Amino acid sequence: DIRYMLMALKKMNIDVTEDKDAKTAIIVGKGGAIDIDNVELDLGNAGTAMRPLTGVLCAGRGKFKLDGTARMRERPIIDLVDGLKQLGVDISC
């Protein structure tokens, strides 16, 4: 799961420095909303990446598509989507 999260962060132009030998990663935040557009993130079967990134990206600007394996598409996320819709987010799944 962590590999998918790190790949997604890098694709969103977030500074990630990995030390695979030490099994660490240093992530430098942007200090505000994610401001990129038309990004597609493949999160495999990583629910621990899908759920937090869904919420974080809804606070950003732009259009984002989060996808994963066929199994990921079967996993429940509708409660999160419904909650975000109640907050005024334009989101679908």
PDB file of C-alpha atoms in Angstrom:
ATOM      1  CA  ASP A   1       0.000   0.000   0.000  1.00  0.00           C
ATOM      2  CA  ILE A   2       2.761   2.447   0.857  1.00  0.00           C
ATOM      3  CA  ARG A   3       4.295   2.085  -2.618  1.00  0.00           C
ATOM      4  CA  TYR A   4       1.033   3.205  -4.206  1.00  0.00           C
ATOM      5  CA  MET A   5       0.725   6.141  -1.808  1.00  0.00           C
ATOM      6  CA  LEU A   6       4.276   7.316  -2.519  1.00  0.00           C
ATOM      7  CA  MET A   7       3.796   6.964  -6.286  1.00  0.00           C
ATOM      8  CA  ALA A   8       0.562   8.977  -6.045  1.00  0.00           C
ATOM      9  CA  LEU A   9       2.215  11.732  -4.018  1.00  0.00           C
ATOM     10  CA  LYS A  10       5.015  11.987  -6.560  1.00  0.00           C
ATOM     11  CA  LYS A  11       2.514  12.160  -9.423  1.00  0.00           C
ATOM     12  CA  MET A  12       0.879  15.093  -7.588  1.00  0.00           C
ATOM     13  CA  ASN A  13       4.258  16.907  -7.598  1.00  0.00           C
ATOM     14  CA  ILE A  14       4.779  16.466  -3.862  1.00  0.00           C
ATOM     15  CA  ASP A  15       8.421  16.184  -2.812  1.00  0.00           C
ATOM     16  CA  VAL A  16       9.106  12.595  -1.673  1.00  0.00           C
ATOM     17  CA  THR A  17      12.573  11.358  -0.740  1.00  0.00           C
ATOM     18  CA  GLU A  18      12.836   7.621  -0.173  1.00  0.00           C
ATOM     19  CA  ASP A  19      15.582   5.691   1.563  1.00  0.00           C
ATOM     20  CA  LYS A  20      14.717   2.083   0.784  1.00  0.00           C
ATOM     21  CA  ASP A  21      17.629   0.723   2.828  1.00  0.00           C
ATOM     22  CA  ALA A  22      16.473   2.573   5.944  1.00  0.00           C
ATOM     23  CA  LYS A  23      12.828   1.950   5.001  1.00  0.00           C
ATOM     24  CA  THR A  24      11.962   5.630   5.400  1.00  0.00           C
ATOM     25  CA  ALA A  25      10.396   8.365   3.339  1.00  0.00           C
ATOM     26  CA  ILE A  26      10.481  12.109   3.865  1.00  0.00           C
ATOM     27  CA  ILE A  27       7.498  13.971   2.431  1.00  0.00           C
ATOM     28  CA  VAL A  28       7.472  17.742   2.176  1.00  0.00           C
ATOM     29  CA  GLY A  29       3.966  19.185   2.082  1.00  0.00           C
ATOM     30  CA  LYS A  30       2.828  21.995  -0.190  1.00  0.00           C
ATOM     31  CA  GLY A  31       1.491  24.209   2.568  1.00  0.00           C
ATOM     32  CA  GLY A  32      -1.946  24.390   1.011  1.00  0.00           C
ATOM     33  CA  ALA A  33      -4.330  22.752  -1.398  1.00  0.00           C
ATOM     34  CA  ILE A  34      -3.133  20.387  -4.117  1.00  0.00           C
ATOM     35  CA  ASP A  35      -3.220  22.520  -7.260  1.00  0.00           C
ATOM     36  CA  ILE A  36      -2.880  20.234 -10.282  1.00  0.00           C
ATOM     37  CA  ASP A  37      -5.443  19.237 -12.863  1.00  0.00           C
ATOM     38  CA  ASN A  38      -6.481  16.131 -14.764  1.00  0.00           C
ATOM     39  CA  VAL A  39      -4.400  13.702 -12.735  1.00  0.00           C
ATOM     40  CA  GLU A  40      -5.179   9.996 -12.832  1.00  0.00           C
ATOM     41  CA  LEU A  41      -3.866   7.940  -9.933  1.00  0.00           C
ATOM     42  CA  ASP A  42      -3.696   4.155 -10.067  1.00  0.00           C
ATOM     43  CA  LEU A  43      -3.825   2.966  -6.469  1.00  0.00           C
ATOM     44  CA  GLY A  44      -3.871  -0.756  -7.128  1.00  0.00           C
ATOM     45  CA  ASN A  45      -5.688  -2.443  -4.239  1.00  0.00           C
ATOM     46  CA  ALA A  46      -4.429   0.069  -1.654  1.00  0.00           C
ATOM     47  CA  GLY A  47      -7.459   1.135   0.358  1.00  0.00           C
ATOM     48  CA  THR A  48      -5.150   2.882   2.827  1.00  0.00           C
ATOM     49  CA  ALA A  49      -4.136   5.160  -0.050  1.00  0.00           C
ATOM     50  CA  MET A  50      -7.551   5.460  -1.726  1.00  0.00           C
ATOM     51  CA  ARG A  51      -9.527   6.727   1.252  1.00  0.00           C
ATOM     52  CA  PRO A  52      -7.217   9.448   2.591  1.00  0.00           C
ATOM     53  CA  LEU A  53      -6.299  10.687  -0.883  1.00  0.00           C
ATOM     54  CA  THR A  54      -9.991  10.957  -1.777  1.00  0.00           C
ATOM     55  CA  GLY A  55     -10.554  13.377   1.081  1.00  0.00           C
ATOM     56  CA  VAL A  56      -7.327  15.311   0.592  1.00  0.00           C
ATOM     57  CA  LEU A  57      -7.880  15.806  -3.132  1.00  0.00           C
ATOM     58  CA  CYS A  58     -11.405  17.087  -2.513  1.00  0.00           C
ATOM     59  CA  ALA A  59      -9.822  20.000  -0.682  1.00  0.00           C
ATOM     60  CA  GLY A  60      -7.670  20.761  -3.721  1.00  0.00           C
ATOM     61  CA  ARG A  61      -8.272  22.392  -7.060  1.00  0.00           C
ATOM     62  CA  GLY A  62      -8.641  20.476 -10.294  1.00  0.00           C
ATOM     63  CA  LYS A  63     -10.028  17.189 -11.522  1.00  0.00           C
ATOM     64  CA  PHE A  64      -8.680  13.938 -10.206  1.00  0.00           C
ATOM     65  CA  LYS A  65      -9.413  10.338 -11.090  1.00  0.00           C
ATOM     66  CA  LEU A  66      -8.549   7.668  -8.555  1.00  0.00           C
ATOM     67  CA  ASP A  67      -8.696   4.096  -9.772  1.00  0.00           C
ATOM     68  CA  GLY A  68      -7.385   0.711  -8.846  1.00  0.00           C
ATOM     69  CA  THR A  69      -7.678  -2.977  -9.507  1.00  0.00           C
ATOM     70  CA  ALA A  70     -10.972  -4.689 -10.267  1.00  0.00           C
ATOM     71  CA  ARG A  71     -11.025  -5.805  -6.625  1.00  0.00           C
ATOM     72  CA  MET A  72     -10.558  -2.211  -5.444  1.00  0.00           C
ATOM     73  CA  ARG A  73     -13.595  -1.172  -7.458  1.00  0.00           C
ATOM     74  CA  GLU A  74     -15.655  -3.701  -5.476  1.00  0.00           C
ATOM     75  CA  ARG A  75     -14.586  -2.339  -2.090  1.00  0.00           C
ATOM     76  CA  PRO A  76     -16.942  -0.016  -0.210  1.00  0.00           C
ATOM     77  CA  ILE A  77     -16.256   3.703  -0.493  1.00  0.00           C
ATOM     78  CA  ILE A  78     -19.777   5.053  -1.021  1.00  0.00           C
ATOM     79  CA  ASP A  79     -20.101   6.243   2.601  1.00  0.00           C
ATOM     80  CA  LEU A  80     -17.035   8.459   2.123  1.00  0.00           C
ATOM     81  CA  VAL A  81     -18.338   9.722  -1.232  1.00  0.00           C
ATOM     82  CA  ASP A  82     -21.763  10.482   0.265  1.00  0.00           C
ATOM     83  CA  GLY A  83     -20.177  12.362   3.172  1.00  0.00           C
ATOM     84  CA  LEU A  84     -18.077  14.457   0.807  1.00  0.00           C
ATOM     85  CA  LYS A  85     -21.136  15.223  -1.321  1.00  0.00           C
ATOM     86  CA  GLN A  86     -22.897  16.506   1.811  1.00  0.00           C
ATOM     87  CA  LEU A  87     -19.994  18.929   2.191  1.00  0.00           C
ATOM     88  CA  GLY A  88     -20.556  20.225  -1.334  1.00  0.00           C
ATOM     89  CA  VAL A  89     -17.878  18.240  -3.173  1.00  0.00           C
ATOM     90  CA  ASP A  90     -18.514  17.375  -6.825  1.00  0.00           C
ATOM     91  CA  ILE A  91     -17.582  13.683  -6.650  1.00  0.00           C
ATOM     92  CA  SER A  92     -18.766  10.433  -8.187  1.00  0.00           C
ATOM     93  CA  CYS A  93     -17.800   6.797  -8.213  1.00  0.00           C
TER      94      CYS A  93
END
